[in-house]
C-alpha cells in the first residue's frame, strides 16, 4: 500500500487553511503558536510521559473539543510529540486527519517521516504503536536555531545513517558540508521514498535500522548516559568494522565512512561494561528480532543489506566494541 505525504518548507504556518483542527504541542515550543484559535493540548515531552496515560488525556481533550474524523490533529514538537500525536490521531475514532510540524532535526528528517507512531509501555520503548502516515509535514528550519548541540547531533547521526544505506549524492553533500537545508530536504525525500514502498517495515525500510540494534543496547547499558545519536554512531562504526572483516566493503570504503562520522564529531570509542547475559537479554527484547538477529551490514559503499545472525554471533560482534 503506497501512501502520500506532502512536505512543505515554510517559515509561516498558515492555520487558516485548516477548517477544523486541534493542536498537540510540545510545551517548549508552544509560545510561538499562542496566537491561533484552535484548542491546544500542551505536552510535557519526556520519554516518561510518552505513554498510554498521556494518550488517554489527549482522548479526553479530543472529546471535550468535539474532535471527529474530519478534524485535523496538528502535532508540533520533537519526535516524542509527533509520535504521540500520530498515535492519538491514528486511534481516535479509528483515524483522524494528521499534520505534523517537527521542531527538532531528528523529527524533521526521521520521526515525522514514514508513519511510525508509538508510545512506551512498561519500560519498553515504542512497543505500542501504529503505522499512520501524516498527510502533510510542515518544516520550518527556524526551529533548529534553539536546539541543543546534543539534539542536533542526534539528528545528524540519522541523516548520515540514511545517506549510507542507499546510493544517492547525499554522502558527497555531507562530506562537502553543503547547505544544511539541502541536506535536510534530500534526507526527507530519501526516507519518504523508502517508506512509501514499504510502510510496514518488511522490506527495504528495514535498512533504516542501520546501527540501531547495537545502538539501542548501548543506550540501555549506559543507563541512557550515552545519547541516542552517539550510541547509533558507535553502532554504525561497529557495522563498518564487521562489514570489513567479512570482506563486504573495501579498506577505502571503511575509511570513507569513518571519516564521515569523524567530520561530524561523532564518537570513535566508548567505555562500556557489559556481560553476555545482559546483551543477550536486551537483544531478545528487540522489536526487530526474529529467531535470529536481523543485522544491517554493508555490501559495498552506500549499499546496506539485512543479514541474519545467531544470538551467539551477535554477541561476538557486539564484543568488538572494545576494539573499534
Ligand atoms: N516514529 C519514528 O519513526 C521515530 C524515529 C526516530 C525517533 N522517534 C522517536 O522520537 C523521539 C526522539 O525525538 P527527539 O529527539 O525529537 O526528542 P524530543 O521530542 O524529546 O525533543 C527533544 C527535546 O527538545 C525539545 N525541543 C523540541 N523542539 C525544540 C526546539 N525547536 N528548540 C528547543 N528545544 C526543542 C523538547 O521539548 C525536548 O526536551 C523518541 O521518543 C523516539 O522514539 C520516532
XYZ file of C-alpha atoms and ligand atoms in Angstrom:
368
model
C 0.000 0.000 0.000
C 1.616 3.238 -1.105
C 0.815 6.408 0.804
C 1.187 10.093 0.046
C 2.680 12.713 2.347
C 3.098 16.311 1.278
C 6.192 18.052 2.665
C 6.107 21.843 2.820
C 9.053 24.069 3.756
C 7.803 27.336 5.172
C 8.518 29.890 7.862
C 4.878 30.711 8.473
C 2.302 28.073 9.147
C -0.995 29.232 7.728
C -3.505 27.926 10.261
C -6.344 29.459 8.246
C -6.006 26.567 5.773
C -7.441 24.166 8.370
C -11.207 24.401 8.731
C -11.358 22.263 11.870
C -8.273 21.404 13.878
C -6.809 20.815 17.316
C -3.149 21.134 18.258
C -0.940 18.870 20.337
C 2.209 20.860 21.043
C 5.434 20.399 22.976
C 5.256 22.977 25.761
C 8.832 24.063 24.957
C 7.795 25.432 21.556
C 4.227 26.365 22.285
C 4.751 30.098 22.745
C 5.219 30.586 19.034
C 1.723 29.247 18.415
C -0.107 31.085 21.172
C -1.964 33.346 18.740
C -4.229 30.946 16.974
C -7.794 29.974 17.721
C -7.516 26.210 17.755
C -7.735 24.301 21.045
C -4.296 23.230 22.208
C -3.054 20.320 24.340
C 0.319 21.245 25.840
C 2.621 18.309 26.234
C 5.476 17.902 28.664
C 7.548 15.922 26.144
C 9.573 13.371 28.095
C 10.073 9.645 27.458
C 8.380 9.057 30.826
C 5.244 10.825 29.586
C 5.287 9.070 26.229
C 2.728 6.564 27.439
C -0.896 5.471 27.300
C -1.825 7.707 30.230
C -0.888 10.794 28.214
C -2.769 9.379 25.234
C -5.872 8.995 27.447
C -5.578 12.636 28.488
C -5.415 13.536 24.811
C -8.524 11.432 24.063
C -10.349 13.382 26.790
C -9.142 16.637 25.225
C -10.451 15.356 21.860
C -13.865 14.574 23.365
C -14.087 17.950 25.053
C -13.377 19.636 21.730
C -15.696 17.514 19.575
C -12.918 16.031 17.504
C -14.114 13.721 14.761
C -12.625 12.102 11.676
C -12.838 15.374 9.747
C -10.741 17.171 12.356
C -7.054 17.715 11.637
C -4.776 16.838 14.530
C -1.707 19.086 14.289
C 1.297 17.684 16.184
C 4.008 20.265 16.877
C 7.270 19.264 18.538
C 10.127 16.793 18.548
C 9.859 13.053 17.965
C 8.137 12.398 21.287
C 5.338 14.789 20.376
C 4.988 13.677 16.752
C 4.903 10.004 17.879
C 2.203 10.681 20.492
C 0.148 12.936 18.211
C 0.379 10.325 15.436
C -0.739 7.540 17.753
C -3.654 9.556 19.139
C -4.750 10.630 15.628
C -4.495 7.056 14.320
C -6.579 5.526 17.083
C -9.220 8.145 17.920
C -12.404 7.225 16.003
C -10.190 4.825 14.006
C -8.311 7.688 12.455
C -8.425 11.476 12.183
C -6.533 13.715 9.780
C -2.896 14.245 10.763
C -0.466 17.095 10.074
C 2.949 17.197 11.745
C 5.187 20.170 12.425
C 8.542 18.719 13.530
C 10.645 21.089 15.625
C 13.845 19.058 16.140
C 16.263 17.974 13.420
C 15.602 14.337 14.292
C 11.850 14.792 13.973
C 12.228 16.682 10.659
C 14.266 14.025 8.901
C 13.186 10.898 10.730
C 10.432 10.704 13.361
C 7.728 12.586 11.446
C 8.542 10.850 8.150
C 7.168 7.441 7.251
C 4.173 6.996 9.518
C 5.503 5.134 12.531
C 3.809 6.291 15.707
C 4.243 4.801 19.140
C 4.220 5.131 22.899
C 6.274 3.329 25.543
C 4.730 0.633 27.708
C 6.115 -0.706 30.986
C 9.700 0.397 30.421
C 9.799 -0.833 26.843
C 10.292 1.862 24.252
C 7.786 2.294 21.420
C 6.146 -1.099 21.857
C 2.559 0.082 21.356
C 2.020 1.786 18.047
C 0.630 2.086 14.563
C 1.681 2.829 11.011
C -0.197 6.039 10.233
C 1.489 8.483 7.854
C 0.743 12.193 8.198
C -0.984 13.740 5.208
C 1.298 16.742 5.487
C 4.565 17.630 7.186
C 5.414 21.305 7.626
C 9.127 22.009 8.055
C 10.278 25.329 9.473
C 14.068 25.298 9.765
C 13.993 28.262 12.174
C 13.140 25.798 14.919
C 16.694 24.488 14.676
C 18.076 27.787 16.000
C 17.077 26.955 19.563
C 18.096 23.281 19.561
C 20.820 21.997 21.895
C 24.038 20.656 20.404
C 23.147 17.189 21.645
C 19.787 17.310 19.845
C 21.486 18.481 16.634
C 23.927 15.552 16.884
C 21.042 13.091 17.276
C 19.613 14.379 14.012
C 22.948 14.453 12.190
C 23.570 10.784 13.033
C 20.220 9.820 11.489
C 20.990 11.891 8.386
C 24.318 10.070 7.986
C 22.610 6.722 8.559
C 20.036 7.446 5.843
C 22.760 8.598 3.456
C 24.773 5.415 3.938
C 22.124 2.794 3.195
C 21.311 3.632 -0.408
C 23.077 5.208 -3.341
C 22.487 8.956 -3.629
C 24.505 12.168 -3.716
C 23.822 12.725 -0.021
C 27.143 11.344 1.248
C 29.100 13.665 -1.029
C 26.964 16.599 0.125
C 27.692 15.678 3.733
C 31.398 15.267 3.052
C 31.463 18.685 1.380
C 29.421 20.170 4.216
C 26.892 21.593 1.773
C 23.911 23.705 2.814
C 22.005 22.037 5.697
C 18.637 22.913 4.159
C 19.501 20.960 1.003
C 20.804 18.060 3.079
C 17.596 18.012 5.147
C 15.430 18.148 2.001
C 17.260 15.268 0.371
C 17.206 13.161 3.548
C 13.442 13.636 3.846
C 12.955 12.677 0.187
C 15.129 9.596 0.581
C 13.463 8.376 3.762
C 9.997 9.074 2.371
C 10.727 7.219 -0.872
C 11.895 4.148 1.061
C 8.909 4.176 3.461
C 6.340 4.820 0.722
C 7.147 1.444 -0.816
C 7.406 -0.404 2.491
C 5.169 1.205 5.090
C 5.065 -1.900 7.276
C 8.827 -2.350 7.543
C 9.090 -5.720 5.854
C 11.496 -4.905 3.034
C 13.875 -2.072 2.216
C 12.708 0.066 5.130
C 14.480 -2.348 7.491
C 17.783 -0.920 6.220
C 16.988 2.310 8.101
C 17.753 0.312 11.227
C 21.473 0.570 10.401
C 23.456 0.865 13.645
C 20.294 0.781 15.756
C 20.281 -2.791 17.107
C 23.724 -2.166 18.591
C 22.803 1.446 19.404
C 19.693 0.624 21.453
C 21.624 -1.880 23.560
C 24.447 0.636 24.100
C 21.924 3.292 25.190
C 20.304 0.999 27.751
C 23.605 -0.415 29.071
C 24.875 3.132 29.621
C 21.694 3.990 31.525
C 20.938 6.491 28.772
C 24.087 8.459 29.596
C 25.194 7.867 26.021
C 22.777 9.791 23.776
C 20.775 8.059 21.054
C 22.826 9.752 18.330
C 26.166 8.783 19.845
C 25.024 5.216 20.524
C 23.846 4.802 16.922
C 27.086 6.354 15.616
C 29.095 3.761 17.568
C 26.686 1.123 16.257
C 27.449 2.248 12.696
C 31.199 2.126 13.355
C 30.748 -1.437 14.598
C 28.792 -2.362 11.456
C 31.527 -0.868 9.258
C 34.145 -2.925 11.079
C 32.118 -6.152 10.817
C 31.489 -5.475 7.121
C 35.216 -5.010 6.541
C 36.099 -8.196 8.419
C 33.551 -10.104 6.315
C 35.080 -8.562 3.143
C 31.792 -6.847 2.308
C 33.470 -3.469 1.930
C 36.947 -2.316 0.947
C 39.509 -0.628 3.196
C 38.804 2.584 1.227
C 35.070 2.464 1.980
C 35.844 1.621 5.596
C 37.986 4.759 5.799
C 35.442 6.933 3.988
C 32.540 6.029 6.303
C 34.645 6.528 9.429
C 35.888 9.874 8.062
C 32.301 10.985 7.551
C 31.456 10.154 11.165
C 34.654 11.934 12.301
C 33.777 15.018 10.245
C 30.590 15.453 12.285
C 32.406 14.833 15.580
C 30.657 11.585 16.311
C 32.382 9.420 18.931
C 35.073 6.929 17.928
C 35.036 4.798 21.021
C 33.034 4.304 24.190
C 33.778 2.770 27.541
C 31.039 0.359 28.432
C 30.921 -2.546 30.848
C 28.686 -5.439 29.808
C 28.192 -9.172 30.099
C 26.935 -11.671 27.531
C 23.840 -12.257 29.652
C 22.922 -8.548 29.708
C 23.473 -8.050 25.981
C 21.558 -11.202 25.057
C 18.614 -10.304 27.315
C 18.357 -6.874 25.640
C 18.686 -8.352 22.162
C 15.825 -10.785 22.798
C 13.559 -7.833 23.662
C 14.357 -6.047 20.382
C 11.270 -5.452 18.202
C 13.176 -6.400 15.050
C 14.355 -9.756 16.453
C 13.109 -12.956 14.805
C 14.694 -16.327 15.724
C 17.932 -14.642 14.770
C 19.034 -11.038 14.980
C 18.460 -9.046 11.791
C 21.662 -7.106 11.485
C 22.090 -4.400 8.862
C 25.531 -4.655 7.282
C 27.155 -3.027 4.261
C 27.602 -4.845 0.986
C 29.578 -2.155 -0.778
C 29.548 1.604 -0.330
C 26.056 3.060 0.199
C 24.603 -0.435 -0.110
C 23.109 -1.897 3.021
C 21.794 -5.451 3.415
C 19.954 -7.418 6.083
C 21.916 -10.349 7.466
C 20.539 -12.830 9.944
C 22.980 -13.690 12.688
C 22.539 -16.045 15.629
C 22.351 -14.667 19.150
C 25.854 -16.017 19.903
C 27.269 -14.441 16.744
C 25.558 -11.150 17.601
C 27.279 -11.118 20.964
C 30.643 -11.892 19.349
C 30.137 -8.852 17.115
C 28.928 -6.680 19.981
C 32.076 -7.524 21.969
C 34.135 -5.963 19.189
C 33.063 -2.623 20.699
C 36.230 -2.930 22.741
C 38.416 -2.909 19.640
C 36.819 -0.403 17.255
N 8.332 7.477 14.539
C 9.568 7.312 14.120
O 9.828 6.840 13.001
C 10.690 7.741 15.015
C 12.005 7.779 14.500
C 13.020 8.221 15.327
C 12.739 8.591 16.637
N 11.472 8.528 17.095
C 11.156 8.931 18.473
O 11.500 10.304 18.598
C 11.830 10.581 19.940
C 13.079 11.431 19.966
O 12.805 12.597 19.245
P 13.539 13.963 19.531
O 14.991 13.730 19.587
O 12.998 14.964 18.573
O 13.126 14.230 21.027
P 12.066 15.108 21.833
O 10.746 15.151 21.247
O 12.209 14.611 23.225
O 12.741 16.537 21.803
C 13.971 16.713 22.474
C 13.937 17.911 23.402
O 13.962 19.097 22.611
C 12.893 19.958 22.983
N 12.558 20.693 21.773
C 11.739 20.342 20.761
N 11.811 21.252 19.780
C 12.689 22.201 20.198
C 13.186 23.393 19.616
N 12.827 23.777 18.402
N 14.082 24.093 20.326
C 14.486 23.705 21.560
N 14.076 22.594 22.145
C 13.169 21.844 21.461
C 11.835 19.051 23.519
O 10.960 19.713 24.388
C 12.675 18.006 24.253
O 13.051 18.476 25.510
C 11.987 9.262 20.650
O 10.889 9.052 21.506
C 11.991 8.248 19.517
O 11.438 7.013 19.908
C 10.442 8.117 16.313
